Amino acid sequence: MEQCLNIETLKIAKEELREDEETRNNALNQMRLWLKQNKKIIHSRSDDNFLLRFLRAKKFSLPLAQEALERYLLLRQTFGRQLFNELDITCPRLEKLLELGYIFVVPKRDKNGRRIIITRPGVFNPSIWTNAEMCRMHGVTYETLMEDQENQRTLPMRHKEIYGVNVPLSLKFALDFGMTLISEKIRSRVKIFSSIEESHTYVDKSLLPKEYGGEMEMSTMIGLWKQELLEKREQILKNEKMSVREDMFSEGARQGRVSALTNHSHHHMVGSFRQLTVD
């Protein structure tokens, strides 16, 4: 289904992704042609909303978007049950995790039009919940967000900022060391705070739950997010029908090694498209 974007969003898409109507239409046509001719792919969604998430994540570089789509479909099938399938929020255990507020998305966007995802590891008791359930909660969250084109400027997703609040001291030391090993660009997007109050310097507290200094009760936010999950539920479950021919991928690709897929993913591409710098 075609989703109309507001003028401000289209402006951001043009500035950040060099996306306009002509670029978008040409890329979508070439992606669909590539899908039809790609013998590795048995079935994939080809609607605008689905294809644009890959094109936007790769700033409309066709080779990179096609590689990302192949990798996504392969990983869905290879690691499907734990990471990508059974993403049904009406499952009683997932519903309970949602009610606990393990992970949810606040209803309002920030000044840059972004959604804020709140994750609360402290409510996840490993003696009660499994790693698979943790992965499924994250999976249904991100897949639901990506069904809204307003979020596709940012899986694939482009995370602009990651904040950690009330991080235990021992973990903070480990994170501080880990931060020295990543690029300055990524490091600038990650911020660790010792208290909720300290985070208000960077985050508009009016967007946060009342328990974190905001205005709306956390339970209300969780209820609103549940409504969004339920609205997108049928489409998310239909994604499980997508499939590839695993025997046409290398062993390295099936194990999730990006480099193994990169060297083999472009020979079905038809036509050409401008190469843009990856974020």
Tab-separated table of C-alpha atoms in Angstrom:
chain	number	residue	atom	x	y	z
A	1	MET	CA	0.000	0.000	0.000
A	2	GLU	CA	1.338	3.429	-0.949
A	3	GLN	CA	2.114	5.511	2.092
A	4	CYS	CA	2.156	9.299	1.738
A	5	LEU	CA	4.918	11.164	3.532
A	6	ASN	CA	4.558	14.704	4.791
A	7	ILE	CA	6.533	17.570	3.265
A	8	GLU	CA	9.041	17.745	6.113
A	9	THR	CA	9.813	14.036	5.862
A	10	LEU	CA	10.290	14.301	2.085
A	11	LYS	CA	12.683	17.186	2.651
A	12	ILE	CA	14.751	15.140	5.095
A	13	ALA	CA	14.765	12.205	2.655
A	14	LYS	CA	16.114	14.500	-0.056
A	15	GLU	CA	18.812	15.994	2.172
A	16	GLU	CA	19.969	12.803	3.917
A	17	LEU	CA	19.340	10.137	1.265
A	18	ARG	CA	19.196	12.184	-1.958
A	19	GLU	CA	15.765	10.659	-2.456
A	20	ASP	CA	13.190	12.240	-4.734
A	21	GLU	CA	10.269	10.869	-6.723
A	22	GLU	CA	12.343	9.985	-9.785
A	23	THR	CA	15.117	8.339	-7.759
A	24	ARG	CA	12.574	6.393	-5.723
A	25	ASN	CA	10.539	5.145	-8.691
A	26	ASN	CA	13.578	4.124	-10.731
A	27	ALA	CA	15.091	2.259	-7.796
A	28	LEU	CA	11.843	0.451	-7.001
A	29	ASN	CA	11.422	-0.669	-10.615
A	30	GLN	CA	14.960	-2.018	-10.761
A	31	MET	CA	14.594	-3.782	-7.417
A	32	ARG	CA	11.432	-5.551	-8.629
A	33	LEU	CA	13.101	-6.572	-11.884
A	34	TRP	CA	16.075	-7.906	-9.926
A	35	LEU	CA	13.763	-9.900	-7.626
A	36	LYS	CA	12.022	-11.546	-10.609
A	37	GLN	CA	15.348	-12.597	-12.120
A	38	ASN	CA	17.046	-13.669	-8.903
A	39	LYS	CA	16.920	-17.468	-8.809
A	40	LYS	CA	18.114	-17.501	-5.205
A	41	ILE	CA	14.867	-15.943	-4.004
A	42	ILE	CA	11.726	-18.103	-4.011
A	43	HIS	CA	9.368	-15.510	-2.581
A	44	SER	CA	9.827	-11.986	-1.280
A	45	ARG	CA	7.617	-9.023	-0.653
A	46	SER	CA	7.944	-6.488	-3.458
A	47	ASP	CA	5.703	-3.692	-2.216
A	48	ASP	CA	7.094	-0.158	-1.986
A	49	ASN	CA	7.128	-0.123	1.786
A	50	PHE	CA	9.252	-3.264	2.060
A	51	LEU	CA	11.759	-2.441	-0.698
A	52	LEU	CA	12.222	1.143	0.438
A	53	ARG	CA	13.486	0.056	3.846
A	54	PHE	CA	16.547	-1.463	2.127
A	55	LEU	CA	17.006	1.326	-0.400
A	56	ARG	CA	16.843	3.996	2.272
A	57	ALA	CA	19.146	2.115	4.631
A	58	LYS	CA	21.742	2.046	1.822
A	59	LYS	CA	21.068	5.553	0.522
A	60	PHE	CA	19.691	4.221	-2.763
A	61	SER	CA	22.786	2.292	-3.792
A	62	LEU	CA	21.178	-0.592	-5.695
A	63	PRO	CA	24.014	-3.113	-5.245
A	64	LEU	CA	24.145	-2.508	-1.497
A	65	ALA	CA	20.347	-2.549	-1.115
A	66	GLN	CA	20.117	-5.818	-3.051
A	67	GLU	CA	22.887	-7.343	-0.962
A	68	ALA	CA	21.102	-6.262	2.222
A	69	LEU	CA	17.791	-7.729	1.020
A	70	GLU	CA	19.391	-11.064	0.111
A	71	ARG	CA	21.133	-11.205	3.468
A	72	TYR	CA	17.931	-10.336	5.309
A	73	LEU	CA	15.931	-13.072	3.560
A	74	LEU	CA	18.676	-15.646	4.073
A	75	LEU	CA	19.069	-14.821	7.751
A	76	ARG	CA	15.300	-14.914	8.219
A	77	GLN	CA	15.265	-18.454	6.900
A	78	THR	CA	18.466	-19.661	8.564
A	79	PHE	CA	17.764	-18.227	12.012
A	80	GLY	CA	14.040	-17.786	11.526
A	81	ARG	CA	12.434	-19.368	14.531
A	82	GLN	CA	14.494	-17.542	17.119
A	83	LEU	CA	14.928	-14.166	15.458
A	84	PHE	CA	12.304	-13.560	12.800
A	85	ASN	CA	9.397	-15.978	13.074
A	86	GLU	CA	6.583	-16.384	15.587
A	87	LEU	CA	6.531	-12.624	16.071
A	88	ASP	CA	2.974	-12.741	17.339
A	89	ILE	CA	2.351	-10.181	20.055
A	90	THR	CA	-0.821	-12.035	21.065
A	91	CYS	CA	1.361	-14.906	22.307
A	92	PRO	CA	0.681	-14.828	26.084
A	93	ARG	CA	4.353	-14.795	27.084
A	94	LEU	CA	5.294	-12.015	24.659
A	95	GLU	CA	2.215	-10.093	25.734
A	96	LYS	CA	3.362	-10.380	29.347
A	97	LEU	CA	6.859	-9.135	28.475
A	98	LEU	CA	5.265	-6.172	26.747
A	99	GLU	CA	3.108	-5.394	29.771
A	100	LEU	CA	6.235	-5.481	31.957
A	101	GLY	CA	7.705	-2.807	29.711
A	102	TYR	CA	10.758	-4.793	28.636
A	103	ILE	CA	10.810	-2.961	25.295
A	104	PHE	CA	8.333	-0.434	23.908
A	105	VAL	CA	8.225	2.662	21.708
A	106	VAL	CA	7.056	6.034	22.975
A	107	PRO	CA	4.083	7.480	21.059
A	108	LYS	CA	5.462	10.917	20.138
A	109	ARG	CA	8.351	11.730	17.830
A	110	ASP	CA	11.238	13.979	18.829
A	111	LYS	CA	12.024	17.292	17.126
A	112	ASN	CA	13.814	15.397	14.352
A	113	GLY	CA	10.823	13.153	13.674
A	114	ARG	CA	12.353	10.051	15.307
A	115	ARG	CA	10.687	7.412	17.483
A	116	ILE	CA	12.294	6.597	20.832
A	117	ILE	CA	12.657	2.918	21.774
A	118	ILE	CA	12.886	2.204	25.507
A	119	THR	CA	14.438	-1.060	26.652
A	120	ARG	CA	14.416	-2.036	30.331
A	121	PRO	CA	16.723	-5.045	30.844
A	122	GLY	CA	16.058	-5.001	34.581
A	123	VAL	CA	12.571	-6.468	34.132
A	124	PHE	CA	13.879	-9.387	32.076
A	125	ASN	CA	14.414	-12.234	34.539
A	126	PRO	CA	16.545	-14.901	32.766
A	127	SER	CA	15.183	-17.591	35.070
A	128	ILE	CA	11.687	-16.903	33.704
A	129	TRP	CA	12.240	-15.744	30.133
A	130	THR	CA	14.317	-17.298	27.349
A	131	ASN	CA	16.799	-15.734	24.955
A	132	ALA	CA	14.458	-16.680	22.115
A	133	GLU	CA	11.656	-14.655	23.704
A	134	MET	CA	14.015	-11.716	24.112
A	135	CYS	CA	14.931	-11.899	20.412
A	136	ARG	CA	11.289	-12.187	19.385
A	137	MET	CA	10.356	-9.092	21.420
A	138	HIS	CA	13.079	-7.072	19.718
A	139	GLY	CA	12.138	-8.564	16.358
A	140	VAL	CA	8.455	-7.647	16.554
A	141	THR	CA	9.388	-4.144	17.754
A	142	TYR	CA	11.739	-3.344	14.880
A	143	GLU	CA	9.671	-5.066	12.206
A	144	THR	CA	6.596	-3.112	13.300
A	145	LEU	CA	8.495	0.165	13.243
A	146	MET	CA	9.806	-0.536	9.752
A	147	GLU	CA	6.287	-0.944	8.396
A	148	ASP	CA	5.941	2.830	8.854
A	149	GLN	CA	7.867	4.737	6.188
A	150	GLU	CA	8.291	7.656	8.571
A	151	ASN	CA	10.808	5.477	10.433
A	152	GLN	CA	12.749	4.296	7.388
A	153	ARG	CA	15.221	7.162	7.383
A	154	THR	CA	16.808	5.638	10.328
A	155	LEU	CA	16.843	-5.521	10.210
A	156	PRO	CA	17.692	-2.519	8.276
A	157	MET	CA	17.516	0.490	10.496
A	158	ARG	CA	19.793	3.488	10.866
A	159	HIS	CA	20.181	4.143	14.581
A	160	LYS	CA	21.054	7.786	15.093
A	161	GLU	CA	21.551	7.749	18.863
A	162	ILE	CA	21.740	5.147	21.646
A	163	TYR	CA	21.482	6.151	25.310
A	164	GLY	CA	22.235	4.044	28.362
A	165	VAL	CA	20.791	5.152	31.716
A	166	ASN	CA	21.525	3.821	35.228
A	167	VAL	CA	24.212	1.527	33.825
A	168	PRO	CA	25.951	-0.508	36.604
A	169	LEU	CA	29.437	0.783	37.348
A	170	SER	CA	31.159	-2.472	36.371
A	171	LEU	CA	29.357	-2.527	33.027
A	172	LYS	CA	30.095	1.153	32.458
A	173	PHE	CA	33.835	0.470	32.678
A	174	ALA	CA	33.486	-2.264	30.062
A	175	LEU	CA	31.418	0.005	27.815
A	176	ASP	CA	33.904	2.854	28.173
A	177	PHE	CA	36.675	0.539	27.009
A	178	GLY	CA	34.565	-0.819	24.173
A	179	MET	CA	33.831	2.708	23.002
A	180	THR	CA	37.536	3.270	22.356
A	181	LEU	CA	37.464	0.444	19.797
A	182	ILE	CA	34.755	1.853	17.529
A	183	SER	CA	34.810	4.732	15.058
A	184	GLU	CA	34.326	8.297	16.195
A	185	LYS	CA	31.145	8.519	14.115
A	186	ILE	CA	29.511	5.610	15.945
A	187	ARG	CA	31.005	6.620	19.295
A	188	SER	CA	29.385	10.055	19.014
A	189	ARG	CA	25.967	8.395	18.758
A	190	VAL	CA	26.292	6.459	22.026
A	191	LYS	CA	25.920	8.209	25.379
A	192	ILE	CA	25.976	6.656	28.840
A	193	PHE	CA	24.263	8.420	31.761
A	194	SER	CA	24.478	7.672	35.469
A	195	SER	CA	20.954	8.967	36.144
A	196	ILE	CA	17.659	9.736	34.449
A	197	GLU	CA	18.057	13.419	35.281
A	198	GLU	CA	21.388	13.573	33.488
A	199	SER	CA	19.800	12.199	30.303
A	200	HIS	CA	17.356	15.108	30.175
A	201	THR	CA	20.172	17.248	28.805
A	202	TYR	CA	19.946	15.278	25.560
A	203	VAL	CA	16.416	13.868	25.553
A	204	ASP	CA	13.248	15.941	25.677
A	205	LYS	CA	11.840	14.626	28.941
A	206	SER	CA	8.285	15.406	27.834
A	207	LEU	CA	8.631	12.451	25.442
A	208	LEU	CA	9.584	10.043	28.219
A	209	PRO	CA	7.286	8.103	30.550
A	210	LYS	CA	6.147	9.947	33.654
A	211	GLU	CA	8.289	7.581	35.731
A	212	TYR	CA	11.348	8.998	33.926
A	213	GLY	CA	10.389	12.650	34.273
A	214	GLY	CA	7.881	12.878	31.443
A	215	GLU	CA	4.152	13.485	31.322
A	216	MET	CA	2.468	10.216	30.261
A	217	GLU	CA	2.253	7.111	32.432
A	218	MET	CA	4.430	4.250	31.211
A	219	SER	CA	1.454	1.886	31.248
A	220	THR	CA	-0.408	4.250	28.897
A	221	MET	CA	2.557	4.360	26.515
A	222	ILE	CA	2.775	0.583	26.537
A	223	GLY	CA	-0.942	0.356	25.775
A	224	LEU	CA	-0.599	2.697	22.805
A	225	TRP	CA	2.388	0.752	21.502
A	226	LYS	CA	0.405	-2.479	21.843
A	227	GLN	CA	-2.258	-0.972	19.584
A	228	GLU	CA	0.391	-0.333	16.926
A	229	LEU	CA	1.693	-3.876	17.259
A	230	LEU	CA	-1.792	-5.294	16.818
A	231	GLU	CA	-2.472	-3.095	13.767
A	232	LYS	CA	0.640	-4.447	12.014
A	233	ARG	CA	0.336	-8.012	13.343
A	234	GLU	CA	-1.108	-9.658	10.220
A	235	GLN	CA	1.531	-8.175	7.926
A	236	ILE	CA	4.354	-9.149	10.285
A	237	LEU	CA	3.123	-12.743	10.370
A	238	LYS	CA	2.836	-12.842	6.547
A	239	ASN	CA	6.563	-12.087	6.360
A	240	GLU	CA	7.201	-15.688	7.406
A	241	LYS	CA	6.156	-16.801	3.910
A	242	MET	CA	9.254	-15.238	2.346
A	243	SER	CA	11.899	-17.804	1.403
A	244	VAL	CA	15.143	-18.406	-0.486
A	245	ARG	CA	17.002	-21.381	-1.941
A	246	GLU	CA	19.615	-21.927	0.739
A	247	ASP	CA	21.626	-24.330	-1.394
A	248	MET	CA	22.451	-21.468	-3.768
A	249	PHE	CA	24.265	-19.567	-1.017
A	250	SER	CA	27.745	-20.341	0.265
A	251	GLU	CA	28.218	-21.950	3.679
A	252	GLY	CA	29.711	-18.696	4.945
A	253	ALA	CA	26.647	-16.746	3.834
A	254	ARG	CA	24.333	-19.250	5.540
A	255	GLN	CA	26.295	-18.756	8.761
A	256	GLY	CA	25.692	-15.027	8.566
A	257	ARG	CA	29.095	-13.873	7.362
A	258	VAL	CA	28.483	-10.631	5.438
A	259	SER	CA	31.719	-10.898	3.429
A	260	ALA	CA	30.700	-14.315	2.106
A	261	LEU	CA	27.476	-12.897	0.694
A	262	THR	CA	28.993	-9.718	-0.713
A	263	ASN	CA	31.038	-11.468	-3.366
A	264	HIS	CA	28.083	-13.375	-4.817
A	265	SER	CA	25.030	-11.165	-4.511
A	266	HIS	CA	25.189	-8.881	-7.534
A	267	HIS	CA	25.249	-11.145	-10.565
A	268	HIS	CA	21.451	-10.985	-10.972
A	269	MET	CA	21.330	-7.180	-11.013
A	270	VAL	CA	19.938	-5.694	-14.206
A	271	GLY	CA	20.688	-2.152	-15.315
A	272	SER	CA	22.633	0.339	-13.295
A	273	PHE	CA	22.015	2.976	-10.680
A	274	ARG	CA	24.114	5.667	-9.148
A	275	GLN	CA	26.448	4.583	-6.356
A	276	LEU	CA	26.034	6.650	-3.226
A	277	THR	CA	28.179	6.786	-0.129
A	278	VAL	CA	27.029	4.501	2.673
A	279	ASP	CA	26.314	6.148	6.012
